[in-house]
Coordinates of C-alpha atoms in Angstrom, one line a residue:
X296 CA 10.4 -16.8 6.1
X297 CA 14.1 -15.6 5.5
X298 CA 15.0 -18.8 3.8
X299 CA 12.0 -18.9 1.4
X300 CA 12.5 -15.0 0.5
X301 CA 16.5 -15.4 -0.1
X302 CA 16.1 -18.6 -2.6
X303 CA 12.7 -16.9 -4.1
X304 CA 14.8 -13.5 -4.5
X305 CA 17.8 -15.7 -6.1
X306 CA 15.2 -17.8 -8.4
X307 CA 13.7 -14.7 -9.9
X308 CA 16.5 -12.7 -10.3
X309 CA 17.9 -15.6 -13.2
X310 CA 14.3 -15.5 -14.3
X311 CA 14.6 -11.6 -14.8
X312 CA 18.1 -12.1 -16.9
X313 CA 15.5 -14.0 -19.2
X314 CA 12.6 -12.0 -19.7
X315 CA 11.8 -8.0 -19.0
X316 CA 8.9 -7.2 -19.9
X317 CA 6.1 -4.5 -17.3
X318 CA 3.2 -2.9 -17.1
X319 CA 1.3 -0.6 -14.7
X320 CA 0.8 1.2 -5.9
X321 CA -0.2 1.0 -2.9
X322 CA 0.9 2.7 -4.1
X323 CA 1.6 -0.7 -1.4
X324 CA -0.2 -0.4 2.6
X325 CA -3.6 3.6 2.9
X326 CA -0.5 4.0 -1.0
X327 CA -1.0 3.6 0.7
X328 CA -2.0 6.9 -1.3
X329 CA -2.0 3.4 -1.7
X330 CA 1.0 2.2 -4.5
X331 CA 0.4 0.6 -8.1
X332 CA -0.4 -3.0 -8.0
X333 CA 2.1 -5.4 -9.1
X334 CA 2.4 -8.7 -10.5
X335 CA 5.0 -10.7 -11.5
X336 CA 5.9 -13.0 -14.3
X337 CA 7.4 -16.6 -13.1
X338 CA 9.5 -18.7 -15.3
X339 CA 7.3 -21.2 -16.2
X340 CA 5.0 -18.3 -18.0
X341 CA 4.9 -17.4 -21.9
X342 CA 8.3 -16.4 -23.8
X343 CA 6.0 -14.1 -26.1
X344 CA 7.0 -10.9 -24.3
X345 CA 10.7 -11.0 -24.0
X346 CA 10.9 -7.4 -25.7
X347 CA 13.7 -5.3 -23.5
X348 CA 11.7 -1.7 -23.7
X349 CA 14.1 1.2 -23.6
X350 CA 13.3 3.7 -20.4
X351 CA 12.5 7.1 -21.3
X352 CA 14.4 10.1 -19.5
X353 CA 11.3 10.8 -17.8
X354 CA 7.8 9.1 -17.0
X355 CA 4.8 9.7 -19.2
X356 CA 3.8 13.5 -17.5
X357 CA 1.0 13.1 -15.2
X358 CA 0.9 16.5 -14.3
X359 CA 4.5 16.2 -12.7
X360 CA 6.2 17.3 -15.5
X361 CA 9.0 14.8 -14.8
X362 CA 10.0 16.6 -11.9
X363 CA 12.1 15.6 -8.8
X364 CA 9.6 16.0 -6.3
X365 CA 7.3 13.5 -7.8
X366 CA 10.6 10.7 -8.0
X367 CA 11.3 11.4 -4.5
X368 CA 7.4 10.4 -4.0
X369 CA 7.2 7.2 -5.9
X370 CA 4.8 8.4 -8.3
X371 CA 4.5 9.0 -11.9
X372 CA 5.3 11.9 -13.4
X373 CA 8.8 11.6 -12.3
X374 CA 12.0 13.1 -13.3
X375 CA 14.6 10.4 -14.2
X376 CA 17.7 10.1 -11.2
X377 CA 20.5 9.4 -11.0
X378 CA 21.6 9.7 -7.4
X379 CA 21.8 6.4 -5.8
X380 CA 20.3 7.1 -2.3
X381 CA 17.2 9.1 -4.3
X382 CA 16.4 6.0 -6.0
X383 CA 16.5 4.1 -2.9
X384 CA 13.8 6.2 -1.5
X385 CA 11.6 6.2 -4.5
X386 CA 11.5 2.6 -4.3
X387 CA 9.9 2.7 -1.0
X388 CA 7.3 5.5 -2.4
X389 CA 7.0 8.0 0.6
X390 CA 3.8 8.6 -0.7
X391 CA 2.4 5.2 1.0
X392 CA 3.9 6.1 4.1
X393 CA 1.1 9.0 5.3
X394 CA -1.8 5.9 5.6
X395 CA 0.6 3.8 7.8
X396 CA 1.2 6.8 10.2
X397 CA -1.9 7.9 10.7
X398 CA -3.1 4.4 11.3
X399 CA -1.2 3.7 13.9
X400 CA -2.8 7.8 15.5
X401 CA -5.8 5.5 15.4
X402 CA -4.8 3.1 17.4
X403 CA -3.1 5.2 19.7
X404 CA -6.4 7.4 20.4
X405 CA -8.6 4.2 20.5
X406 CA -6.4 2.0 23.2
X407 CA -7.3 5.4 25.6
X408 CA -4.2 5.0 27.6
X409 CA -2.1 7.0 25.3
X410 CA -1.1 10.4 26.8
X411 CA 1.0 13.6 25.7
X412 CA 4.1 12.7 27.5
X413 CA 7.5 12.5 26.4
X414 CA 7.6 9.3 26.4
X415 CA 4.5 8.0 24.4
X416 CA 5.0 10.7 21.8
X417 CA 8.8 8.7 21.2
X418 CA 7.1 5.0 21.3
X419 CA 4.2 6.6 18.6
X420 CA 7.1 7.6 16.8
X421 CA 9.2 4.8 16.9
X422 CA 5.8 3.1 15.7
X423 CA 5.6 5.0 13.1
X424 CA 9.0 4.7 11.7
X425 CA 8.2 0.9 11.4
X426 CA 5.0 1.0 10.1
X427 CA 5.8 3.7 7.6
X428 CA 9.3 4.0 6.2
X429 CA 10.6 0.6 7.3
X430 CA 8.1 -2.0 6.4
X431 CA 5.9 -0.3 4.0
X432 CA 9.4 0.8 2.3
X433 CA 9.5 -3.0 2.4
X434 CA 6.3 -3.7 1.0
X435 CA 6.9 -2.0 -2.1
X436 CA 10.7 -2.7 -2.6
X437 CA 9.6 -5.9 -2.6
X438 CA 6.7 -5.2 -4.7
X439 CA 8.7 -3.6 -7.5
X440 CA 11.5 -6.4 -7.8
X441 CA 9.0 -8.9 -8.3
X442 CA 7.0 -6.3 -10.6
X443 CA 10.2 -5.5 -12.6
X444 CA 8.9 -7.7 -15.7
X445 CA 5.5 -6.5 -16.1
X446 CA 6.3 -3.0 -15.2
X447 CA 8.6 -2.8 -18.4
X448 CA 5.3 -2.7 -20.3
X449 CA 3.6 0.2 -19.2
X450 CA 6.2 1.8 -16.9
X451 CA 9.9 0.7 -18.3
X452 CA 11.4 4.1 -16.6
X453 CA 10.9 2.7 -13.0
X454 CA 14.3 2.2 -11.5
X455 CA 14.2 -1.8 -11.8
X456 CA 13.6 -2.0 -15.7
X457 CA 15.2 1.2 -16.6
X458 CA 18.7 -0.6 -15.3
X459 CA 19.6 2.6 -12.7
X460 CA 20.2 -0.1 -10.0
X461 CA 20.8 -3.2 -10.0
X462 CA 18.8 -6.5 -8.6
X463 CA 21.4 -7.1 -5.9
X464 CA 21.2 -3.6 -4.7
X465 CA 17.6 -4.0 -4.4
X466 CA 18.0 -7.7 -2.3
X467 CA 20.0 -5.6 0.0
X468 CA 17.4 -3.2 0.6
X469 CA 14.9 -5.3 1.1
X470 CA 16.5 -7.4 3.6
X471 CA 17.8 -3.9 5.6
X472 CA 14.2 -2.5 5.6
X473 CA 12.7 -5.8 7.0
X474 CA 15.2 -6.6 9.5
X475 CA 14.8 -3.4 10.8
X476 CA 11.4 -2.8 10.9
X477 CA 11.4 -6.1 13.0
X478 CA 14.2 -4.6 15.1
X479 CA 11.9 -1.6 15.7
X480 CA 8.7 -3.8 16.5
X481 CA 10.7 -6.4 18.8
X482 CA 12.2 -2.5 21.2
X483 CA 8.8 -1.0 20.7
X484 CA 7.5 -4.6 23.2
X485 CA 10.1 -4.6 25.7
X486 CA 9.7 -0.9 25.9
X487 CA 5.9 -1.5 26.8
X488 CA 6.8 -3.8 28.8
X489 CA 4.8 -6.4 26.7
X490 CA 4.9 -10.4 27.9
X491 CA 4.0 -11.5 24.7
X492 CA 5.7 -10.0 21.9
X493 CA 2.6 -9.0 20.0
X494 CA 3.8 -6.0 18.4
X495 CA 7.0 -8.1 16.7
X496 CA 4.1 -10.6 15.4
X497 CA 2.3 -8.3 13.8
X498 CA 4.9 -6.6 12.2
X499 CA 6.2 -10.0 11.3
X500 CA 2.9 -11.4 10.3
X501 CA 2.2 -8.2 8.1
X502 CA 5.3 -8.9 6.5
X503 CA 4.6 -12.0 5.3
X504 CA 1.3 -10.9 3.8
X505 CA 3.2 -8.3 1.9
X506 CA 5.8 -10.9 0.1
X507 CA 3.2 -13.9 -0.3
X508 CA 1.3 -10.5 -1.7
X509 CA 4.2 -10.0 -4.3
X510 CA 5.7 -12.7 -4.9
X511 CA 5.1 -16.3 -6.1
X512 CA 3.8 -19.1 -5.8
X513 CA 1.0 -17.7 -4.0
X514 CA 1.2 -13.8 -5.7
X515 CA -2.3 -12.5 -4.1
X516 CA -2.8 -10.5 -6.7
X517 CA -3.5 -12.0 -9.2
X518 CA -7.0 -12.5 -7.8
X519 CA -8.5 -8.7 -8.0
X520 CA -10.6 -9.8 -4.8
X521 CA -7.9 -11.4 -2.2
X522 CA -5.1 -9.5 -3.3
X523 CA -7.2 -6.2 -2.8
X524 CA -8.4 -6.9 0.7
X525 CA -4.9 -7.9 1.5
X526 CA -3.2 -4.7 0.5
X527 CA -6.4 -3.0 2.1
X528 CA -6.2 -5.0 5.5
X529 CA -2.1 -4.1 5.4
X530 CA -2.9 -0.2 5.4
X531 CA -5.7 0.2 7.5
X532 CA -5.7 -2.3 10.1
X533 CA -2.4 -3.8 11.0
X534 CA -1.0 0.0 12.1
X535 CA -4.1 0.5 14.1
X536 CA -3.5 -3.2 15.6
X537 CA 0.2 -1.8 16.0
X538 CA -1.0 1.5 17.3
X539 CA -3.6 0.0 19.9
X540 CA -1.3 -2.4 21.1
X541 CA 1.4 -0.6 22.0
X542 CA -0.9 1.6 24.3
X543 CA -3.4 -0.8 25.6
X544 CA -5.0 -4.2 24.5
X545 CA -6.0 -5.1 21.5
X546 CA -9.9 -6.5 21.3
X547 CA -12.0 -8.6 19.5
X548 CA -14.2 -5.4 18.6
X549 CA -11.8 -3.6 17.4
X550 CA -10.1 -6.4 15.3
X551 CA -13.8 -6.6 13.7
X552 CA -14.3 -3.3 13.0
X553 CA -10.9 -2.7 11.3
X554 CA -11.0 -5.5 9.0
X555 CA -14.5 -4.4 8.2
X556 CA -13.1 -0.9 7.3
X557 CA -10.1 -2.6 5.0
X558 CA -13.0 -3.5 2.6
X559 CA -12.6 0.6 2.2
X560 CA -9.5 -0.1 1.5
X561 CA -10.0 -2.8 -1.2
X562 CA -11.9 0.0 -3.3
X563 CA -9.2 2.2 -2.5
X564 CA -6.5 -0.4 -4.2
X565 CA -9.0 -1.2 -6.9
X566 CA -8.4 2.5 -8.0
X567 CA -4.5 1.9 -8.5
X568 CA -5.7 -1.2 -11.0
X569 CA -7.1 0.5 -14.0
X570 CA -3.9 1.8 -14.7
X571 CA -2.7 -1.6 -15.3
X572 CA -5.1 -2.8 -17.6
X573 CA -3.8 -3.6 -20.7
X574 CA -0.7 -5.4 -18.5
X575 CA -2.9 -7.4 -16.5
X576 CA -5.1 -8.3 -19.8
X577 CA -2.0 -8.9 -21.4
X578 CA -0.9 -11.8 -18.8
X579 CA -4.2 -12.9 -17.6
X580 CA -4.1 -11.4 -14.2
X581 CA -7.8 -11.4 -13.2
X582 CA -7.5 -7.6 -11.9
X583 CA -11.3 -6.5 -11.1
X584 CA -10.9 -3.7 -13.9
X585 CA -9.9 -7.1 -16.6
X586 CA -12.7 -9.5 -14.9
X587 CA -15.6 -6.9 -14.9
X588 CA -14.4 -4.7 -17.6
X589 CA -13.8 -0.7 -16.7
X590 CA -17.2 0.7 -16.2
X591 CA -18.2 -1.8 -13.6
X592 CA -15.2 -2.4 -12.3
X593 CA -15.4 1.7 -11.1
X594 CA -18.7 1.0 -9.5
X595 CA -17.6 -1.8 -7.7
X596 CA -14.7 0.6 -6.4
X597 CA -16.7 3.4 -5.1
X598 CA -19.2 1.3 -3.6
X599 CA -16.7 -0.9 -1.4
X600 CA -15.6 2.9 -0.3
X601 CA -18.8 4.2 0.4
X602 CA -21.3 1.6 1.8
X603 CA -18.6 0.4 4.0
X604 CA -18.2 3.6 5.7
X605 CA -21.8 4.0 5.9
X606 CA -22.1 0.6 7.4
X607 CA -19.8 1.7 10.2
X608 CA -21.5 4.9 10.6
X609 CA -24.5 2.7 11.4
X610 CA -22.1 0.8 13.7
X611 CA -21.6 3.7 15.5
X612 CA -24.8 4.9 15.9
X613 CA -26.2 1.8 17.0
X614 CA -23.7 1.9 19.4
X615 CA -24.6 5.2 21.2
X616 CA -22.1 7.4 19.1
X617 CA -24.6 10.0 17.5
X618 CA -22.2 12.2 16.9
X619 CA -19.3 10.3 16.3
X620 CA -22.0 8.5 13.4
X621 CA -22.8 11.8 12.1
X622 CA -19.3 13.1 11.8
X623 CA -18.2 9.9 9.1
X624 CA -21.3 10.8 7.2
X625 CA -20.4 14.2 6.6
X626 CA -16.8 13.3 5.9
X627 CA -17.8 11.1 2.9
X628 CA -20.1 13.4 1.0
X629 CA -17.3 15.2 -0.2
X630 CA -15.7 11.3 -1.4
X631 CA -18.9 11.0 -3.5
X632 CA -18.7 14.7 -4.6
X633 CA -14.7 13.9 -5.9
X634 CA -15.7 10.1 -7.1
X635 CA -18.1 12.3 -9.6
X636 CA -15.7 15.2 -10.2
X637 CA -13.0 12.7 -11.0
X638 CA -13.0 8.9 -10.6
X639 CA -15.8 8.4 -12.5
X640 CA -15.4 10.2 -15.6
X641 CA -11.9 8.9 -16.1
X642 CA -10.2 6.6 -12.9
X643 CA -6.9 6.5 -15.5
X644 CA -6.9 10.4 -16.3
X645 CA -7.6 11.4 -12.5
X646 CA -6.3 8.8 -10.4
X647 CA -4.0 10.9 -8.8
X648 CA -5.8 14.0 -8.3
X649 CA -8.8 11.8 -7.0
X650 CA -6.6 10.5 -4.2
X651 CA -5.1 13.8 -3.3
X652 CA -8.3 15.3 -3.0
X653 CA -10.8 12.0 -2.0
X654 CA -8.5 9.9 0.4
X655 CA -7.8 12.9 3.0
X656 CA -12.0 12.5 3.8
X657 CA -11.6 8.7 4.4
X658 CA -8.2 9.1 6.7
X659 CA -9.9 11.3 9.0
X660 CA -12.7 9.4 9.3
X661 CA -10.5 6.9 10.0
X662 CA -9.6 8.9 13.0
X663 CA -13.5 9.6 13.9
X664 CA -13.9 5.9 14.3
X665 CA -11.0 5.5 16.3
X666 CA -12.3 8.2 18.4
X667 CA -15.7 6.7 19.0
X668 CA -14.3 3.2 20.2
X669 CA -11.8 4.8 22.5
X670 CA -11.4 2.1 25.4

C-alpha cells in the first residue's frame, strides 16, 4: 500500500501543477460531524477548468464569521491562517474526530470485559488517539490533497488551493499520521496480549478504504452509493470493531449489526454532498444530490437515517431488549423533529446547524445499541 500511495501522491502532485480547479467532509469517518466529500480530478480528465481561483482572506461566513475557532475545526466559516502547525490541524478537521471516539466507547461497553481501571482507561485512550486524530487526521489529509482541484471551485480558501502550504508538506503529513496510527494499533495488540494482530488489520484495512476512498483509479466516490456506505462503514463500525476488540472478541453479530448501522451513516455523508453540487455536476460525479436531483436526494438522506435505526430498534426488541428498543426510539424523534426544523427546508443553508443539533441523538444511540449487545 506504501508504494502505490507514494507513486499515486508523486503522479498527482505534477497533475496539480497543471490544473487547479475545486468545488465543495466527513467531514471524513461519524465527520465524521462527518467531513465534506471529495473528489479528485485525474490527468486524463477535461482541460476546460484550468482557471487558478484566487483564495479569499476568509471562507464564505457560515455563521463563523471567519473566525479561528472554526479553522482550528476544519469547517467553514473559517478565519484565514497563517501559522503552520494550525493549518496542519485544520487539515485533519478535529471536528471528525468526536464520531471516531465515541465509536470505539461502543465497542468498549459492548465487548463487557472493559473495566474502570487504570489500565483500560490508557488502552481506550490510546484507541482513541488512533482512531481519532491519527487516522481520521489521515483520512481527510488525504482526502483534501486529492480534493485540491475540485475544491478550488467552491472552496479555493482551503489550505491546499489557497497555496498556505505546500503539496510536499502535505505528503509528509500524510505519511506521519498513517505510520503512526499503525504504530498505535500494532502496541494497542501486544498490549492486549492479542495472537493475531487484529487491531493493526483493521486499522490497516480502514486505511486503505480511506485512500482507494480518495484517490484514483478506484476514487469511491464518485459513486454517491459506494462511496457513501464507505465513509459511513469507516465512522461507525471500524472504531467499534477497534473498540470491541481490544476488550474482548469481536462476533459475527456484532459485525452485522454495525455495518447495518453504517447505512445511518450513508445518510449522514449524503448530507455533506449537497454542498457540492454544482462541483460534482460540473465533473460528472454521480453524487446522490446530481443523480436524483436535491429534493429527492434529501429524502433518500433522512430515510437511510431513520428506518435504519428503527430497523435496529426492532432488532433489539426482538431480541429481548424492551428497553434498550425503546430508548433508540425516543432518541430519534428529536432527528426527525431537527430533519424538519432544518435539513429539509434547506440541507445547504443548515447543514451545519442540523449536525450540531441532529447527530448528538444518533451518537448516543449509538451507545444504547452498544449497551444492549454487551457480551
Amino acid at each position: 500500500m506504501a508504494s502505490v500511495l507514494n507513486s499515486a501522491l508523486s503522479l498527482n502532485l505534477s497533475n496539480f501543477k497543471r490544473k487547479r480547479v475545486r468545488t465543495q467532509y466527513l467531514v471524513s469517518p461519524l465527520s465524521l460531524s462527518l467531513s465534506r466529500r471529495r473528489v479528485t480530478i485525474g490527468a486524463a480528465e477535461t482541460d476546460a477548468n484550468e482557471a487558478k481561483p484566487q483564495a479569499p482572506d476568509k471562507a464564505p461566513d457560515s455563521g463563523g464569521g471567519g473566525s479561528s475557532f472554526n479553522q482550528l475545526l476544519g469547517i467553514k466559516g473559517a478565519a484565514k491562517e497563517t501559522n503552520k502547525w494550525k493549518i496542519r490541524l485544520q487539515l485533519t478537521k478535529p471536528v471528525t474526530w468526536p464520531p471516531l471516539v465515541l465509536g470505539v466507547v461502543c465497542g468498549a461497553a459492548a465487548s463487557g470485559n472493559f473495566d474502570w481501571t487504570l489500565e483500560d482507561v490508557a488502552k481506550s485512550i490510546v484507541c482513541m488517539l488512533m482512531s481519532g486524530p491519527f487516522l481520521t487526521g489521515y483520512t481527510q489529509t488525504i482526502n483534501d490533497y486529492y480534493d485540491r482541484e475540485i475544491d478550488a471551485i467552491n472552496e479555493p480558501y482551503r489550505p491546499i488551493p489557497s497555496g498556505v502550504i505546500s503539496e510536499n508538506e502535505v505528503i509528509t503529513q500524510i505519511w506521519i499520521l498513517l505510520l503512526g496510527g499503525l504504530g498505535l494499533a500494532g502496541l494497542l495488540d501486544v498490549w492486549a496480549g492479542h495472537d493475531f494482530p487484529i487491531v493493526f488489520y483493521l486499522a490497516l484495512g480502514g486505511s486503505l478504504v480511506s485512500y482507494i476512498y480518495s484517490a484514483p483509479p478506484l476514487k469511491l466516490k464518485q459513486n454517491g452509493w459506494i462511496g457513501n456506505f464507505a465513509l459511513g462503514a469507516s465512522y461507525i463500525s471500524l472504531p467499534w470493531w477497534a473498540g470491541q476488540a481490544l476488550f474482548g472478541t469481536l462476533t459475527p453479530d456484532i459485525i452485522v449489526l454495525t455495518l447495518l448501522y453504517s447505512i445511518a451513516g450513508l445518510g449522514v455523508a449524503i448530507v455533506n454532498d449537497f454542498k457540492s453540487i454544482e462541483g460534482d455536476r460540473l465533473l460528472g460525479l454521480q453524487s446522490l444530490p446530481v443523480a436524483f436531483g436535491a429534493e429527492t436526494a434529501k429524502w433518500i438522506c433522512v430515510g437511510a437515517i431513520d428506518i435504519t435505526q428503527i430497523s435496529v430498534a426492532g432488532y433489539l426488541l426482538g431480541a429481548g431488549k424492551p428497553y434498550y428498543a425503546l430508548a433508540l426510539l425516543g432518541l430519534i424523534i428529536p432527528q426527525v423533529f431537527f430533519q424538519f426544523q432544518y435539513f429539509l427546508k434547506d440541507p445547504v443553508k443548515y447543514d451545519v446547524r442540523y449536525q450540531a443539533s441532529a447527530q448528538p441523538f444518533l451518537v448516543l444511540g449509538l451507545l444504547v445499541t452498544a449497551l444492549a449487545t454487551n457480551h
